[in-house]
């Protein structure tokens, strides 16, 4: 039976924890709004990019065109770009992305392919390192970034392209979490190289004029598209992370509330029991006289 | 005057959308003006000023850098790598970049590097003039 002092301490500590989780929830909510705005603001660009690319790619025969579009003809070395958060305490956000990536790695290894991993974000790196230490080629740390800008994504895209051109890998896939709502984030795998051109876009029939040539435009557009995809993934990830943290902290706050209630009941009961006991002692003492 | 639909988007946000009368676009092979029913063109942009003419009286000037212009049946779309209203443009940064480019040119060893650096410097200088105008 814990003493009254123990119970009081326990309640106080749970209350302190609740205050922290509550504050974290509110911070996440504020950050979420900003991250969501960022993700939404970036959407038009990515959508227009898709359409323009689809228009251009429709003029290129299958298997022809730049290597970024049609691949380099091999499928032996896979690069997995795993984008996760820099911080924890956001529910299953990081784990679910890592789980998806891990399954992919194991499936590829079972097929006898070589796998390389590029981690964006420390949390994914920490989790993947336990199992795939040898496969991880680099960790990109975005910890110091406050507000994601295109300048943060661009070097990553360029680095990936540089590796591709140097023949370090044949196929690149990007792992991130799509933001649907505060309670729903969908871990997603998206192929970067060879580019997957959004099918289903209405391809305009008009005869385009190109300045300079079509090939030159495609050659500058494709690398940029990689950076844009990375940027979009990072923005979606940022929104997902805050959403996941918000709901995780919300349930943590609620759990703490329940615990406080339970402990308070126990505290009050044992206090009452003690008073009753003392009263009985006094009365029986008086009667004995 | 007849109007057409124009959109200017950067990776970070949608900067302008609406009906306009004319837009002057800094294409890589020269500036051109887009009016309604322009033939479909796709071109790479160079750094410069986009002049949007909503009406004859209302003009907006924006700074863009890198990207694409896509003129299609639906109107004109500019996909700019960087874009900002001219008032927000940081001329100190541009001056620093020009200085950088000049140093690059001085340091360039191979012919090719020299050519590249010279091109970049030219572009930056042109940009400076365009902004001053």
CSV table of N, CA, C and O in Angstrom, one decimal, chain A residues 5-79:
chain,number,residue,atom,x,y,z
A,5,UNK,N,1.9,10.2,0.7
A,5,UNK,CA,2.9,11.1,0.1
A,5,UNK,C,3.3,10.5,-1.3
A,5,UNK,O,3.4,11.3,-2.2
A,6,UNK,N,3.5,9.2,-1.3
A,6,UNK,CA,3.8,8.5,-2.6
A,6,UNK,C,2.7,8.9,-3.6
A,6,UNK,O,3.0,9.2,-4.8
A,7,UNK,N,1.4,8.7,-3.2
A,7,UNK,CA,0.4,8.9,-4.1
A,7,UNK,C,0.4,10.4,-4.6
A,7,UNK,O,0.2,10.7,-5.8
A,8,UNK,N,0.6,11.3,-3.7
A,8,UNK,CA,0.6,12.7,-4.1
A,8,UNK,C,1.7,13.0,-5.1
A,8,UNK,O,1.5,13.6,-6.1
A,9,UNK,N,2.9,12.4,-4.9
A,9,UNK,CA,4.0,12.6,-5.8
A,9,UNK,C,3.6,12.0,-7.2
A,9,UNK,O,3.9,12.6,-8.2
A,10,UNK,N,3.0,10.8,-7.1
A,10,UNK,CA,2.7,10.2,-8.4
A,10,UNK,C,1.7,11.1,-9.2
A,10,UNK,O,1.9,11.3,-10.4
A,11,UNK,N,0.7,11.6,-8.5
A,11,UNK,CA,-0.3,12.4,-9.2
A,11,UNK,C,0.4,13.7,-9.8
A,11,UNK,O,0.2,14.1,-11.0
A,12,UNK,N,1.3,14.3,-9.0
A,12,UNK,CA,2.0,15.5,-9.4
A,12,UNK,C,2.8,15.2,-10.7
A,12,UNK,O,2.9,16.0,-11.6
A,13,UNK,N,3.5,14.0,-10.7
A,13,UNK,CA,4.4,13.7,-11.9
A,13,UNK,C,3.5,13.5,-13.1
A,13,UNK,O,3.9,13.9,-14.2
A,14,UNK,N,2.4,12.8,-13.0
A,14,UNK,CA,1.5,12.6,-14.1
A,14,UNK,C,1.0,13.9,-14.6
A,14,UNK,O,0.9,14.2,-15.8
A,15,UNK,N,0.7,14.8,-13.7
A,15,UNK,CA,0.2,16.1,-14.1
A,15,UNK,C,1.2,16.9,-14.9
A,15,UNK,O,0.9,17.5,-15.9
A,16,UNK,N,2.5,16.8,-14.4
A,16,UNK,CA,3.5,17.5,-15.2
A,16,UNK,C,3.7,16.9,-16.6
A,16,UNK,O,3.8,17.7,-17.5
A,17,UNK,N,3.6,15.6,-16.7
A,17,UNK,CA,3.7,15.0,-18.0
A,17,UNK,C,2.5,15.4,-18.9
A,17,UNK,O,2.7,15.7,-20.1
A,18,UNK,N,1.4,15.5,-18.3
A,18,UNK,CA,0.2,15.9,-19.1
A,18,UNK,C,0.4,17.3,-19.6
A,18,UNK,O,0.0,17.6,-20.7
A,19,UNK,N,1.0,18.2,-18.8
A,19,UNK,CA,1.2,19.5,-19.2
A,19,UNK,C,2.1,19.6,-20.4
A,19,UNK,O,1.9,20.3,-21.4
A,20,UNK,N,3.1,18.7,-20.4
A,20,UNK,CA,4.1,18.7,-21.5
A,20,UNK,C,3.4,18.2,-22.8
A,20,UNK,O,3.5,18.8,-23.9
A,21,UNK,N,2.6,17.1,-22.6
A,21,UNK,CA,2.0,16.5,-23.9
A,21,UNK,C,1.0,17.5,-24.4
A,21,UNK,O,0.8,17.6,-25.6
A,22,UNK,N,0.3,18.2,-23.5
A,22,UNK,CA,-0.7,19.1,-24.0
A,22,UNK,C,0.0,20.3,-24.8
A,22,UNK,O,-0.5,20.7,-25.8
A,23,UNK,N,1.1,20.7,-24.2
A,23,UNK,CA,1.8,21.8,-24.9
A,23,UNK,C,2.3,21.3,-26.3
A,23,UNK,O,2.2,22.0,-27.3
A,24,UNK,N,2.9,20.1,-26.3
A,24,UNK,CA,3.4,19.5,-27.5
A,24,UNK,C,2.2,19.4,-28.6
A,24,UNK,O,2.4,19.6,-29.8
A,25,UNK,N,1.1,19.0,-28.1
A,25,UNK,CA,-0.1,18.9,-29.0
A,25,UNK,C,-0.4,20.3,-29.6
A,25,UNK,O,-0.6,20.4,-30.8
A,26,UNK,N,-0.4,21.3,-28.8
A,26,UNK,CA,-0.7,22.6,-29.3
A,26,UNK,C,0.3,23.1,-30.3
A,26,UNK,O,0.0,23.7,-31.3
A,27,UNK,N,1.6,22.9,-29.9
A,27,UNK,CA,2.7,23.3,-30.8
A,27,UNK,C,2.5,22.6,-32.2
A,27,UNK,O,2.6,23.2,-33.2
A,28,UNK,N,2.2,21.3,-32.1
A,28,UNK,CA,2.1,20.5,-33.3
A,28,UNK,C,0.9,21.0,-34.2
A,28,UNK,O,1.0,21.1,-35.4
A,29,UNK,N,-0.2,21.4,-33.5
A,29,UNK,CA,-1.3,21.9,-34.2
A,29,UNK,C,-1.0,23.2,-35.0
A,29,UNK,O,-1.4,23.4,-36.1
A,30,UNK,N,-0.2,24.1,-34.3
A,30,UNK,CA,0.2,25.3,-35.0
A,30,UNK,C,1.1,25.0,-36.1
A,30,UNK,O,1.0,25.6,-37.2
A,31,UNK,N,2.1,24.1,-35.9
A,31,UNK,CA,3.0,23.8,-37.0
A,31,UNK,C,2.3,23.1,-38.1
A,31,UNK,O,2.7,23.3,-39.3
A,32,UNK,N,1.3,22.3,-37.7
A,32,UNK,CA,0.6,21.5,-38.8
A,32,UNK,C,0.0,22.5,-39.8
A,32,UNK,O,0.0,22.3,-41.0
A,33,UNK,N,-0.6,23.6,-39.2
A,33,UNK,CA,-1.3,24.5,-40.1
A,33,UNK,C,-0.4,25.1,-41.1
A,33,UNK,O,-0.7,25.2,-42.3
A,34,UNK,N,0.8,25.4,-40.6
A,34,UNK,CA,1.8,26.0,-41.5
A,34,UNK,C,2.3,25.0,-42.5
A,34,UNK,O,2.4,25.2,-43.7
A,35,UNK,N,2.6,23.8,-42.0
A,35,UNK,CA,3.1,22.7,-42.9
A,35,UNK,C,2.0,22.4,-44.0
A,35,UNK,O,2.3,22.1,-45.2
A,36,UNK,N,0.8,22.4,-43.6
A,36,UNK,CA,-0.3,22.0,-44.5
A,36,UNK,C,-0.4,23.1,-45.6
A,36,UNK,O,-0.6,22.8,-46.7
A,37,UNK,N,-0.3,24.4,-45.2
A,37,UNK,CA,-0.4,25.4,-46.1
A,37,UNK,C,0.8,25.3,-47.1
A,37,UNK,O,0.6,25.5,-48.3
A,38,UNK,N,2.0,25.0,-46.6
A,38,UNK,CA,3.1,24.8,-47.5
A,38,UNK,C,2.9,23.7,-48.5
A,38,UNK,O,3.1,23.8,-49.7
A,39,UNK,N,2.3,22.5,-48.0
A,39,UNK,CA,2.1,21.4,-48.9
A,39,UNK,C,1.1,21.8,-50.0
A,39,UNK,O,1.2,21.4,-51.1
A,40,UNK,N,0.0,22.5,-49.5
A,40,UNK,CA,-1.0,22.9,-50.5
A,40,UNK,C,-0.5,23.9,-51.5
A,40,UNK,O,-0.8,23.8,-52.7
A,41,UNK,N,0.4,24.8,-51.0
A,41,UNK,CA,0.9,25.9,-51.9
A,41,UNK,C,1.8,25.2,-53.0
A,41,UNK,O,1.9,25.8,-54.1
A,42,UNK,N,2.4,24.1,-52.7
A,42,UNK,CA,3.3,23.5,-53.6
A,42,UNK,C,2.6,22.7,-54.6
A,42,UNK,O,3.2,22.3,-55.6
A,43,UNK,N,1.4,22.3,-54.4
A,43,UNK,CA,0.7,21.4,-55.3
A,43,UNK,C,0.5,21.9,-56.7
A,43,UNK,O,0.8,21.1,-57.6
A,44,UNK,N,0.1,23.2,-56.9
A,44,UNK,CA,-0.1,23.6,-58.3
A,44,UNK,C,1.2,23.4,-59.2
A,44,UNK,O,1.1,22.9,-60.3
A,45,UNK,N,2.3,23.7,-58.6
A,45,UNK,CA,3.6,23.6,-59.4
A,45,UNK,C,3.8,22.2,-59.8
A,45,UNK,O,4.0,21.9,-61.0
A,46,UNK,N,3.7,21.3,-58.8
A,46,UNK,CA,3.9,19.9,-59.1
A,46,UNK,C,2.9,19.3,-60.1
A,46,UNK,O,3.2,18.6,-61.0
A,47,UNK,N,1.7,19.8,-60.0
A,47,UNK,CA,0.6,19.3,-61.0
A,47,UNK,C,0.9,19.8,-62.4
A,47,UNK,O,0.8,19.1,-63.3
A,48,UNK,N,1.2,21.1,-62.5
A,48,UNK,CA,1.5,21.7,-63.8
A,48,UNK,C,2.8,21.0,-64.4
A,48,UNK,O,2.8,20.7,-65.6
A,49,UNK,N,3.7,20.7,-63.5
A,49,UNK,CA,4.9,20.0,-64.0
A,49,UNK,C,4.6,18.7,-64.6
A,49,UNK,O,5.1,18.3,-65.6
A,50,UNK,N,3.7,17.9,-63.9
A,50,UNK,CA,3.2,16.6,-64.4
A,50,UNK,C,2.6,16.7,-65.8
A,50,UNK,O,2.9,16.0,-66.7
A,51,UNK,N,1.8,17.8,-65.9
A,51,UNK,CA,1.1,17.9,-67.2
A,51,UNK,C,2.1,18.2,-68.3
A,51,UNK,O,2.1,17.6,-69.4
A,52,UNK,N,3.0,19.2,-68.0
A,52,UNK,CA,4.0,19.6,-69.0
A,52,UNK,C,4.9,18.4,-69.4
A,52,UNK,O,5.1,18.1,-70.6
A,53,UNK,N,5.3,17.6,-68.4
A,53,UNK,CA,6.1,16.4,-68.6
A,53,UNK,C,5.4,15.4,-69.5
A,53,UNK,O,5.9,14.8,-70.4
A,54,UNK,N,4.1,15.2,-69.1
A,54,UNK,CA,3.3,14.2,-69.9
A,54,UNK,C,3.2,14.6,-71.3
A,54,UNK,O,3.3,13.8,-72.2
A,55,UNK,N,3.0,15.9,-71.5
A,55,UNK,CA,2.9,16.5,-72.9
A,55,UNK,C,4.2,16.2,-73.7
A,55,UNK,O,4.2,15.7,-74.8
A,56,UNK,N,5.3,16.4,-73.0
A,56,UNK,CA,6.6,16.3,-73.6
A,56,UNK,C,6.9,14.8,-73.9
A,56,UNK,O,7.4,14.4,-74.9
A,57,UNK,N,6.6,14.0,-72.8
A,57,UNK,CA,7.0,12.6,-72.9
A,57,UNK,C,6.2,11.9,-74.0
A,57,UNK,O,6.7,10.9,-74.5
A,58,UNK,N,5.0,12.3,-74.2
A,58,UNK,CA,4.2,11.7,-75.2
A,58,UNK,C,4.8,11.7,-76.6
A,58,UNK,O,4.5,10.9,-77.4
A,59,UNK,N,5.7,12.7,-76.8
A,59,UNK,CA,6.3,12.8,-78.1
A,59,UNK,C,7.6,12.0,-78.2
A,59,UNK,O,8.2,11.9,-79.2
A,60,UNK,N,7.9,11.3,-77.1
A,60,UNK,CA,9.2,10.5,-77.1
A,60,UNK,C,8.8,9.0,-77.2
A,60,UNK,O,7.9,8.5,-76.5
A,61,UNK,N,9.4,8.3,-78.1
A,61,UNK,CA,9.1,6.9,-78.3
A,61,UNK,C,9.6,6.1,-77.1
A,61,UNK,O,10.5,6.5,-76.4
A,62,UNK,N,8.8,5.0,-76.8
A,62,UNK,CA,9.2,4.2,-75.6
A,62,UNK,C,10.6,3.7,-75.7
A,62,UNK,O,11.0,3.2,-76.8
A,63,UNK,N,11.3,3.8,-74.6
A,63,UNK,CA,12.7,3.3,-74.6
A,63,UNK,C,13.7,4.2,-75.2
A,63,UNK,O,14.9,4.1,-74.9
A,64,UNK,N,13.3,5.3,-75.8
A,64,UNK,CA,14.2,6.3,-76.3
A,64,UNK,C,14.2,7.4,-75.3
A,64,UNK,O,13.7,7.3,-74.2
A,65,UNK,N,14.9,8.5,-75.6
A,65,UNK,CA,14.9,9.7,-74.8
A,65,UNK,C,15.9,9.6,-73.7
A,65,UNK,O,16.7,8.6,-73.6
A,66,UNK,N,16.0,10.6,-72.8
A,66,UNK,CA,17.1,10.6,-71.8
A,66,UNK,C,16.9,9.5,-70.8
A,66,UNK,O,15.8,9.0,-70.6
A,67,UNK,N,18.1,9.1,-70.2
A,67,UNK,CA,18.1,8.0,-69.3
A,67,UNK,C,17.2,8.2,-68.1
A,67,UNK,O,16.6,7.3,-67.5
A,68,UNK,N,17.0,9.5,-67.7
A,68,UNK,CA,16.2,9.8,-66.5
A,68,UNK,C,14.7,9.4,-66.8
A,68,UNK,O,14.0,9.1,-65.9
A,69,UNK,N,14.4,9.4,-68.0
A,69,UNK,CA,13.0,9.1,-68.4
A,69,UNK,C,12.8,7.6,-68.6
A,69,UNK,O,11.8,7.1,-68.1
A,70,UNK,N,13.7,7.0,-69.3
A,70,UNK,CA,13.5,5.6,-69.7
A,70,UNK,C,14.4,4.7,-69.0
A,70,UNK,O,14.3,3.5,-69.2
A,71,UNK,N,15.2,5.2,-68.1
A,71,UNK,CA,16.1,4.3,-67.3
A,71,UNK,C,17.3,4.0,-68.1
A,71,UNK,O,17.4,4.3,-69.3
A,72,UNK,N,18.3,3.3,-67.5
A,72,UNK,CA,19.5,3.0,-68.2
A,72,UNK,C,19.5,1.5,-68.7
A,72,UNK,O,20.6,1.0,-69.0
A,73,UNK,N,18.4,0.9,-68.7
A,73,UNK,CA,18.3,-0.4,-69.2
A,73,UNK,C,18.6,-1.5,-68.2
A,73,UNK,O,18.4,-2.7,-68.5
A,74,UNK,N,19.1,-1.1,-67.0
A,74,UNK,CA,19.4,-2.2,-66.1
A,74,UNK,C,18.5,-2.0,-64.9
A,74,UNK,O,17.7,-1.1,-64.7
A,75,UNK,N,18.5,-3.0,-64.0
A,75,UNK,CA,17.6,-3.0,-62.9
A,75,UNK,C,18.2,-3.8,-61.8
A,75,UNK,O,17.7,-4.6,-61.1
A,76,UNK,N,19.6,-3.6,-61.6
A,76,UNK,CA,20.3,-4.4,-60.7
A,76,UNK,C,20.5,-3.7,-59.3
A,76,UNK,O,20.3,-4.3,-58.3
A,77,UNK,N,20.9,-2.4,-59.4
A,77,UNK,CA,21.1,-1.7,-58.1
A,77,UNK,C,20.0,-0.7,-57.8
A,77,UNK,O,19.6,0.1,-58.7
A,78,UNK,N,19.4,-0.9,-56.7
A,78,UNK,CA,18.3,0.0,-56.3
A,78,UNK,C,18.7,1.0,-55.2
A,78,UNK,O,19.3,0.6,-54.3
A,79,UNK,N,18.3,2.2,-55.4
A,79,UNK,CA,18.5,3.2,-54.4
A,79,UNK,C,17.2,3.5,-53.7
A,79,UNK,O,16.2,3.9,-54.4
